[in-house]
mmCIF file of C-alpha atoms in Angstrom:
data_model
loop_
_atom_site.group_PDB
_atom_site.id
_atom_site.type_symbol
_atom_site.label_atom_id
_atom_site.label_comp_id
_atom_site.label_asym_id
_atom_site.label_seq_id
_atom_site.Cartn_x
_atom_site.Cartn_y
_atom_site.Cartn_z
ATOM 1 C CA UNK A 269 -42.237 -25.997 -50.993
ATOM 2 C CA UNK A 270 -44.624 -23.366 -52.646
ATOM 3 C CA UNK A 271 -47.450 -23.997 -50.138
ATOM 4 C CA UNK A 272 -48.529 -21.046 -47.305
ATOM 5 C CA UNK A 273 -51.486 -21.781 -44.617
ATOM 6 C CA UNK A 274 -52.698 -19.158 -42.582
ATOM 7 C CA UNK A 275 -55.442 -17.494 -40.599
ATOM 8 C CA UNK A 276 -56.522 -14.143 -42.494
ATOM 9 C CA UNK A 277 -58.328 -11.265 -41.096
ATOM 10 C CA UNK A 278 -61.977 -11.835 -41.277
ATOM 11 C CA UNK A 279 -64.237 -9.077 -42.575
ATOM 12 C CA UNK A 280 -68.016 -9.146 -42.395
ATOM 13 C CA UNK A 281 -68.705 -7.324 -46.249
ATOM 14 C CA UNK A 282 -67.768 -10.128 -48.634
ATOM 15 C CA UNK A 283 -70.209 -10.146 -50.830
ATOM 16 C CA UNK A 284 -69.544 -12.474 -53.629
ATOM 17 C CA UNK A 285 -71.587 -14.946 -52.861
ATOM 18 C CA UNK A 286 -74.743 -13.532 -52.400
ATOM 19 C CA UNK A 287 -75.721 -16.202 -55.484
ATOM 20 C CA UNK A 288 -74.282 -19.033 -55.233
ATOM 21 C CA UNK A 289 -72.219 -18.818 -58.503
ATOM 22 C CA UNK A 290 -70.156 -15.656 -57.516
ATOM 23 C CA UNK A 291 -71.095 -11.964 -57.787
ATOM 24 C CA UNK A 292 -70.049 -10.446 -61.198
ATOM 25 C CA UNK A 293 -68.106 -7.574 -59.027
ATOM 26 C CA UNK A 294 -64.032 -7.918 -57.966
ATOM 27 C CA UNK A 295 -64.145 -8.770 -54.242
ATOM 28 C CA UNK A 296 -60.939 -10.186 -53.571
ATOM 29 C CA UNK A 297 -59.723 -7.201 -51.206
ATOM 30 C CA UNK A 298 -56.965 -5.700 -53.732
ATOM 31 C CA UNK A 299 -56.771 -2.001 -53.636
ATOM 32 C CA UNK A 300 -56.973 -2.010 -57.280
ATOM 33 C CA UNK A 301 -60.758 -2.645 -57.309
ATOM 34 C CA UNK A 302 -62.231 0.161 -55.326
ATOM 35 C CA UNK A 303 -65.034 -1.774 -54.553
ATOM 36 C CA UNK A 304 -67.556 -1.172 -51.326
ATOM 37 C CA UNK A 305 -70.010 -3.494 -51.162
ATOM 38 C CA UNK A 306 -73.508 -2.661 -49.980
ATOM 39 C CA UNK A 307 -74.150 -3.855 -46.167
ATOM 40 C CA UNK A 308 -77.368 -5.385 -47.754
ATOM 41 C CA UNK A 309 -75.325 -7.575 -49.674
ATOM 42 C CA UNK A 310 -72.986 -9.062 -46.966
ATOM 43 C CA UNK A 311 -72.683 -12.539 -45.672
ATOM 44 C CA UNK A 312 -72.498 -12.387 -42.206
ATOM 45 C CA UNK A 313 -73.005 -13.044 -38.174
ATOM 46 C CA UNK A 314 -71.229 -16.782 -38.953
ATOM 47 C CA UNK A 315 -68.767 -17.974 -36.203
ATOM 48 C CA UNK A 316 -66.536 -19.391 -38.451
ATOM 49 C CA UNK A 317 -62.947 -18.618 -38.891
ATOM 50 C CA UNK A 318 -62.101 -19.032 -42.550
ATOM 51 C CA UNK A 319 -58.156 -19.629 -43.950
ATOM 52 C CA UNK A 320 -57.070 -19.477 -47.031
ATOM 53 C CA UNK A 321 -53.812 -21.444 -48.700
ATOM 54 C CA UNK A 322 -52.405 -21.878 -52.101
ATOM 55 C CA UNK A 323 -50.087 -24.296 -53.835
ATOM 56 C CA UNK A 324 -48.572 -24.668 -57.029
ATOM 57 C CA UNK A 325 -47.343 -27.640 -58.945
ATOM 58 C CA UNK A 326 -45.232 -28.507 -61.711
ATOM 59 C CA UNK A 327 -46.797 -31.034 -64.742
ATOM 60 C CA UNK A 328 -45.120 -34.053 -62.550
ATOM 61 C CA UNK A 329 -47.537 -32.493 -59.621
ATOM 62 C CA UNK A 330 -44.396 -31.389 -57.564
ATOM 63 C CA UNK A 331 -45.247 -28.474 -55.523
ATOM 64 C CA UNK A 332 -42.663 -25.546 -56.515
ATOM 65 C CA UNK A 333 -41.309 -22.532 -54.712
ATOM 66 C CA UNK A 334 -41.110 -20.281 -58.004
ATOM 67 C CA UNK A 335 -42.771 -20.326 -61.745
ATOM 68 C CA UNK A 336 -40.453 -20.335 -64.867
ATOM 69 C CA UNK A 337 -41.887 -18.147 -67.223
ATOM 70 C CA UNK A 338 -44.156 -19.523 -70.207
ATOM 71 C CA UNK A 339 -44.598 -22.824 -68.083
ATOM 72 C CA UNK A 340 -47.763 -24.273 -67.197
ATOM 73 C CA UNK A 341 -48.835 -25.364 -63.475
ATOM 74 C CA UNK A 342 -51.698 -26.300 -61.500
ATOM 75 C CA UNK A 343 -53.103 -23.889 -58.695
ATOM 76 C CA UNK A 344 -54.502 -25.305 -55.889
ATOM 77 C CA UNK A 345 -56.960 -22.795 -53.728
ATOM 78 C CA UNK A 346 -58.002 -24.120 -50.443
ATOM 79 C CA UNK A 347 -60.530 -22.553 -48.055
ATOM 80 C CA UNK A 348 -61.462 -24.134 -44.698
ATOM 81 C CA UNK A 349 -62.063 -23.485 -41.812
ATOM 82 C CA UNK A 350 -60.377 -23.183 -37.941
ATOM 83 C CA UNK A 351 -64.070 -23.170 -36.201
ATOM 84 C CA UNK A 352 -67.592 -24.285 -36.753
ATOM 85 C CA UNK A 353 -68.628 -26.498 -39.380
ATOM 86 C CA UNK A 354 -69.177 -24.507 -42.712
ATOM 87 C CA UNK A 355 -71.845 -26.807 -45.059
ATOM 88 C CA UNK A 356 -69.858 -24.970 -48.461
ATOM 89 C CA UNK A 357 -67.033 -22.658 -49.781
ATOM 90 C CA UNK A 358 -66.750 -19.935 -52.445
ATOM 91 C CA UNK A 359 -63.826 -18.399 -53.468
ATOM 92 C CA UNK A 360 -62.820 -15.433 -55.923
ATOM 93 C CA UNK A 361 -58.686 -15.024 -57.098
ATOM 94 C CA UNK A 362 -57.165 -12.839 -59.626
ATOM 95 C CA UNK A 363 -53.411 -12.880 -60.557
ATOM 96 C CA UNK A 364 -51.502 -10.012 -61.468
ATOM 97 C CA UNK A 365 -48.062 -7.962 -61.457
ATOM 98 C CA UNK A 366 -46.876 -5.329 -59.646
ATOM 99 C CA UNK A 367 -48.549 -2.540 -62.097
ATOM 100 C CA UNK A 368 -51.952 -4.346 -61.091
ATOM 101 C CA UNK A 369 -51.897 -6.013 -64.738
ATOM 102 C CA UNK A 370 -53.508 -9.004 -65.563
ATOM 103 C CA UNK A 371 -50.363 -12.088 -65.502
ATOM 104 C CA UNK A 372 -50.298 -14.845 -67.389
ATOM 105 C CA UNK A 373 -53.499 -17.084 -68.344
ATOM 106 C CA UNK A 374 -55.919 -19.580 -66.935
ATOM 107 C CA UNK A 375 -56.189 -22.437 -70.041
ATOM 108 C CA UNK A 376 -58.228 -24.775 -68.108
ATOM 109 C CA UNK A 377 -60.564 -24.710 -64.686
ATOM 110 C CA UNK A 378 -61.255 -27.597 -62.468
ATOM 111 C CA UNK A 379 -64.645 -28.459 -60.993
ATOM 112 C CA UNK A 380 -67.168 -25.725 -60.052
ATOM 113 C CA UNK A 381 -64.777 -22.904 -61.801
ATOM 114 C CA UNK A 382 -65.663 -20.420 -63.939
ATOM 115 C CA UNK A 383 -63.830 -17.001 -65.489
ATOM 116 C CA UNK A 384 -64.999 -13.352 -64.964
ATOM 117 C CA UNK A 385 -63.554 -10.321 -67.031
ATOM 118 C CA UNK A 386 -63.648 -7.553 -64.286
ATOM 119 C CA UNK A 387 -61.970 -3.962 -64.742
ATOM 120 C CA UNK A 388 -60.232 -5.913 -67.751
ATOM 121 C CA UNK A 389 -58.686 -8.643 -65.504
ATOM 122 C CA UNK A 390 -59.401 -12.365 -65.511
ATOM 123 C CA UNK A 391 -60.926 -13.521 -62.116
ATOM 124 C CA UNK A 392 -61.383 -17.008 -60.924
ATOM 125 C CA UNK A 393 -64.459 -17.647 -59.000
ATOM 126 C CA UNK A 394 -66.925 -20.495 -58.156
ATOM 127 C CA UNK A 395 -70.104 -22.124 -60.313
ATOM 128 C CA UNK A 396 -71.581 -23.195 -57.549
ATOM 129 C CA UNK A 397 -70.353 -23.989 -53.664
ATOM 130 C CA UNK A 398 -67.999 -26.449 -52.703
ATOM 131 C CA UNK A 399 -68.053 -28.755 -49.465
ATOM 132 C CA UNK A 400 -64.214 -29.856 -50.344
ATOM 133 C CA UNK A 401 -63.024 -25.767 -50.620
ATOM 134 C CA UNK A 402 -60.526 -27.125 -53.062
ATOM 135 C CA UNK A 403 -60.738 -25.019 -55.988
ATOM 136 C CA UNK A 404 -58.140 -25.588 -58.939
ATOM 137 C CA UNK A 405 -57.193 -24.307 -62.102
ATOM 138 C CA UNK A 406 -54.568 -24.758 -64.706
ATOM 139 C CA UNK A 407 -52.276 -21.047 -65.231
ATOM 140 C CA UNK A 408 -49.871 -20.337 -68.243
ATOM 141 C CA UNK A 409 -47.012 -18.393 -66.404
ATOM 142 C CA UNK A 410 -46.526 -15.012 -68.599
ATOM 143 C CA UNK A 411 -43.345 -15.105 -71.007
ATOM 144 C CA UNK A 412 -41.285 -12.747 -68.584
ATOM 145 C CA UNK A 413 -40.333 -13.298 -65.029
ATOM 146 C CA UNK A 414 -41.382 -10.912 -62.890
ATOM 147 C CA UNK A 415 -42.953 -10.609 -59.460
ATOM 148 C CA UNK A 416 -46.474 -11.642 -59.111
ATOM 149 C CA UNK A 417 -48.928 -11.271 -56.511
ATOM 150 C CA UNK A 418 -52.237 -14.002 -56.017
ATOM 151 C CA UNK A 419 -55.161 -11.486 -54.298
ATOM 152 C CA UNK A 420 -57.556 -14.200 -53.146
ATOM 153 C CA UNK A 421 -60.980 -14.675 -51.011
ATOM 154 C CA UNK A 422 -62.643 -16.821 -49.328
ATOM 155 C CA UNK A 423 -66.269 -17.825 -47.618
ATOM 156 C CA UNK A 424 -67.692 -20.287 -45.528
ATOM 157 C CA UNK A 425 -71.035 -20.662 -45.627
ATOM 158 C CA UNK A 426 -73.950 -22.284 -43.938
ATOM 159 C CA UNK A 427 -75.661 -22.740 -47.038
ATOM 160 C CA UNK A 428 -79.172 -21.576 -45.943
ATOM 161 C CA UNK A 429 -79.640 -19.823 -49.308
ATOM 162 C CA UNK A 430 -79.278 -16.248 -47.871
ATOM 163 C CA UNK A 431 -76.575 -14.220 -46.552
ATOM 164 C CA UNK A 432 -76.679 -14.954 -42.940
ATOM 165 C CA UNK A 433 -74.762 -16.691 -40.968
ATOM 166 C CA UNK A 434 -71.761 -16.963 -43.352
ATOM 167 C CA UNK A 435 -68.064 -15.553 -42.835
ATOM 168 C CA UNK A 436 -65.223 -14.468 -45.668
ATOM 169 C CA UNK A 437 -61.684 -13.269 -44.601
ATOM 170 C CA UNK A 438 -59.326 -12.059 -47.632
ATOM 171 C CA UNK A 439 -55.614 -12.155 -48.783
ATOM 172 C CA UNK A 440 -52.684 -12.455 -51.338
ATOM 173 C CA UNK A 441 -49.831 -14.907 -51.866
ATOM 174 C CA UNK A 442 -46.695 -13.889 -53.589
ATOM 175 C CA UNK A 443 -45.300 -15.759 -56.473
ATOM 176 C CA UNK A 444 -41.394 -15.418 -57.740
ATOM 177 C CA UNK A 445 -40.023 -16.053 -61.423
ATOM 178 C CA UNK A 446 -36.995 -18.749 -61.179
ATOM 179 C CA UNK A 447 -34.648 -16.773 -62.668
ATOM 180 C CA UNK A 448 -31.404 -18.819 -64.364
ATOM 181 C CA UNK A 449 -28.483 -16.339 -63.511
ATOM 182 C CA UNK A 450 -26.419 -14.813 -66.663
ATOM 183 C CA UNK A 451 -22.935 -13.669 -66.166
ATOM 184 C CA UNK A 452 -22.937 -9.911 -66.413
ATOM 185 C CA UNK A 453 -20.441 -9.237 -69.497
ATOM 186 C CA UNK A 454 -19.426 -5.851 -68.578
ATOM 187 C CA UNK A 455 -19.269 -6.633 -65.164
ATOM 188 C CA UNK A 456 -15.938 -3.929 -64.522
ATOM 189 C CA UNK A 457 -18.416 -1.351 -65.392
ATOM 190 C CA UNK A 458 -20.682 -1.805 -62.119
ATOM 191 C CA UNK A 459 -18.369 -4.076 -59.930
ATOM 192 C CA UNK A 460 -20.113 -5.661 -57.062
ATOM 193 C CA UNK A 461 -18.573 -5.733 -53.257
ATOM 194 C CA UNK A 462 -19.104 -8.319 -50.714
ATOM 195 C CA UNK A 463 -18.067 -7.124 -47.399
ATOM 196 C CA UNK A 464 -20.441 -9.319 -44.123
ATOM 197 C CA UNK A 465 -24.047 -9.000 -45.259
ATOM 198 C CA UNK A 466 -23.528 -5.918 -46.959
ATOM 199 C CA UNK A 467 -23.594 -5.727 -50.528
ATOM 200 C CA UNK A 468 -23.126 -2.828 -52.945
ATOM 201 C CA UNK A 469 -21.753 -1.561 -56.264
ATOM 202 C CA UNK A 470 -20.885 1.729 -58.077
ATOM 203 C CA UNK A 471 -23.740 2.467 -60.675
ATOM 204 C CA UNK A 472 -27.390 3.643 -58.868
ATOM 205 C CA UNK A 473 -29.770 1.273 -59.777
ATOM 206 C CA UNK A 474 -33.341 2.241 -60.119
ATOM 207 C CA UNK A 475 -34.597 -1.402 -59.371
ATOM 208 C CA UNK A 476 -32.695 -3.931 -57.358
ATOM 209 C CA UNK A 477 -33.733 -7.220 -56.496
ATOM 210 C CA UNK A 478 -32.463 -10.083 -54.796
ATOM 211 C CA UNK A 479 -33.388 -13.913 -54.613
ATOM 212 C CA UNK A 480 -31.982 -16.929 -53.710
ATOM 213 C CA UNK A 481 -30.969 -20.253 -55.602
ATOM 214 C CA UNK A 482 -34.356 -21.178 -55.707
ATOM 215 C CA UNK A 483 -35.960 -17.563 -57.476
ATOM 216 C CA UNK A 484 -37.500 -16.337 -54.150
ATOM 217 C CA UNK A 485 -36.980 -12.795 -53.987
ATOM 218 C CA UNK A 486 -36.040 -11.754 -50.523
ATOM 219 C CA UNK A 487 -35.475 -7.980 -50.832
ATOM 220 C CA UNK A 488 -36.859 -5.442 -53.400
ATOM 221 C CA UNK A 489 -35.030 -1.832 -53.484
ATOM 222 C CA UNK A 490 -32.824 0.941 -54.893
ATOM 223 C CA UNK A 491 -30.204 2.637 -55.153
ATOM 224 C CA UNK A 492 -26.334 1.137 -54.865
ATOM 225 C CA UNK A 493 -26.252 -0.493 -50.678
ATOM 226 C CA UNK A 494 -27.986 -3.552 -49.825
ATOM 227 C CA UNK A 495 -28.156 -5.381 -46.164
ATOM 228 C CA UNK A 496 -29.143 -8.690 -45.886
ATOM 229 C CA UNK A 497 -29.446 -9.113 -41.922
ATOM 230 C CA UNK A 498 -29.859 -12.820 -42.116
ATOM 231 C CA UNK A 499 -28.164 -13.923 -44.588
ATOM 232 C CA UNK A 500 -26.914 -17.403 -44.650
ATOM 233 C CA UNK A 501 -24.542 -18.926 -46.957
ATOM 234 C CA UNK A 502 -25.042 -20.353 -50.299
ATOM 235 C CA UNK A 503 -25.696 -18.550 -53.594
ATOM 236 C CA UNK A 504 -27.766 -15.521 -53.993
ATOM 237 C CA UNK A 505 -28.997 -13.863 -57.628
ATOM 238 C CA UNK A 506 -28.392 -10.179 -57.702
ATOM 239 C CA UNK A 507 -30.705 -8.278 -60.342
ATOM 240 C CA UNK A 508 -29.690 -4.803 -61.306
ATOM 241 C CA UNK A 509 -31.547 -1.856 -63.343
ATOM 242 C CA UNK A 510 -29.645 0.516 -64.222
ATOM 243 C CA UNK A 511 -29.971 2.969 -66.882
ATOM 244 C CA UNK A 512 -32.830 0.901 -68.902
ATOM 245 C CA UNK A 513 -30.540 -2.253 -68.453
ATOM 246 C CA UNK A 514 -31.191 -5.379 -66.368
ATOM 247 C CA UNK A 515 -27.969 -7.384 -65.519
ATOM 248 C CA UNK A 516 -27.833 -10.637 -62.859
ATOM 249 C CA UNK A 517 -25.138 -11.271 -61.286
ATOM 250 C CA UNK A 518 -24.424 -14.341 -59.340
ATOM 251 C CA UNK A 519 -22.922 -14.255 -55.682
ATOM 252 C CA UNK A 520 -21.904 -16.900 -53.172
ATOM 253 C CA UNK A 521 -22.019 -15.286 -49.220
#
């Protein structure tokens, strides 16, 4: 189930909320942004202890562990809170691959959401507060699997119009392609080895990446050795590049 709940680090210079319809500037915490908000412009001094979660779900509204490219889903972004009683909640998200590239689209918003273009990304962010946190949106996966991270933040406020008394805390969610495994046709040319949780095979590979039946990746590396410490049994997809290539292979432990 492609939900995760947890309490995040709070910081005390989130600042995209200082109007109520989110600040024009990428605050979401992602090293890619650079941004250092003025102290002025801070919410803080609030005792609450904000947590952020995410879920996505299939047209049918099932919740899924892993996109399939070019598909359509609805994400859910929930902020609440593990203290106090915050009056509202703002939120900004951005989605993007591991180059720090803008992935996929956003072809419809739900209630209170709006779009920024920031540094030449698509951001989600509020209209106004929300007492519900729930924040939604409708995302067009991109047309190639690949890994994908959700940066994401989060305030609760007080609502007394200034700065004061609020609290934000920041994170990111990772999101997997489902990948459907192909049968690698030259296979003999890069033969793969099974022996305990070790797994390896001739050719270096400048990218490997492994994920289970459902298209969570578990381990991201390279070269030609792989451990899997804790691996159980059941079947495993094995992605390979090697030499510009990309070749799956499947493997039962």
């Amino acid at each position: 189930m492609r939900i995760a709940i947890a309490l995040f680090s709070i910081f005390s210079c989130l600042v995209f909320l200082s109007n109520k319809g989110g600040r024009n500037q990428p605050t979401t915490g992602a090293s890619f942004e650079n941004s250092a908000p003025a102290c002025a412009e801070c919410h803080s001094g609030g005792s609450y202890q904000p947590t952020l979660a995410i879920a996505l779900k299939d047209s049918l509204g099932n919740e899924v562990d892993a996109y399939r490219p070019n598909s359509t889903y609805t994400l859910e972004m929930q902020i609440a809170s593990t203290s106090g009683n915050p009056k509202t909640y703002g939120f900004q998200a951005v989605m993007v691959d591991e180059a720090g590239v803008q992935a996929g689209s956003f072809v419809s918003l739900g209630d209170k959401v709006r779009k920024l273009t920031l540094q030449n990304r698509v951001y989600l962010t509020q209209i106004s507060p929300v007492a519900s946190g729930l924040f939604t949106a409708k995302w067009q996966a991109p047309a190639v699997g690949k890994p994908l991270k959700l940066y994401i933040a989060g305030l609760a406020t007080n609502n007394n119009n200034n700065t004061s008394g609020d609290k934000g805390a920041y994170t990111s969610f990772d999101l997997s392609p489902q990948l459907v495994a192909t049968e690698d046709e030259t296979v003999e040319e890069n033969p793969i080895y099974i022996n305990g949780r070790y797994i390896s095979w001739s050719t270096y590979a400048q990218n490997v990446r492994l994920y289970d039946q459902s298209g969570r990746l578990l381990q991201k590396t390279s070269g030609n050795l792989l451990e899997i410490p804790l691996a159980q049994p059941g079947l495993y997809i094995l992605v390979l590049d090697c030499d510009g290539k990309t070749k799956s292979h499947k493997l039962i432990l």
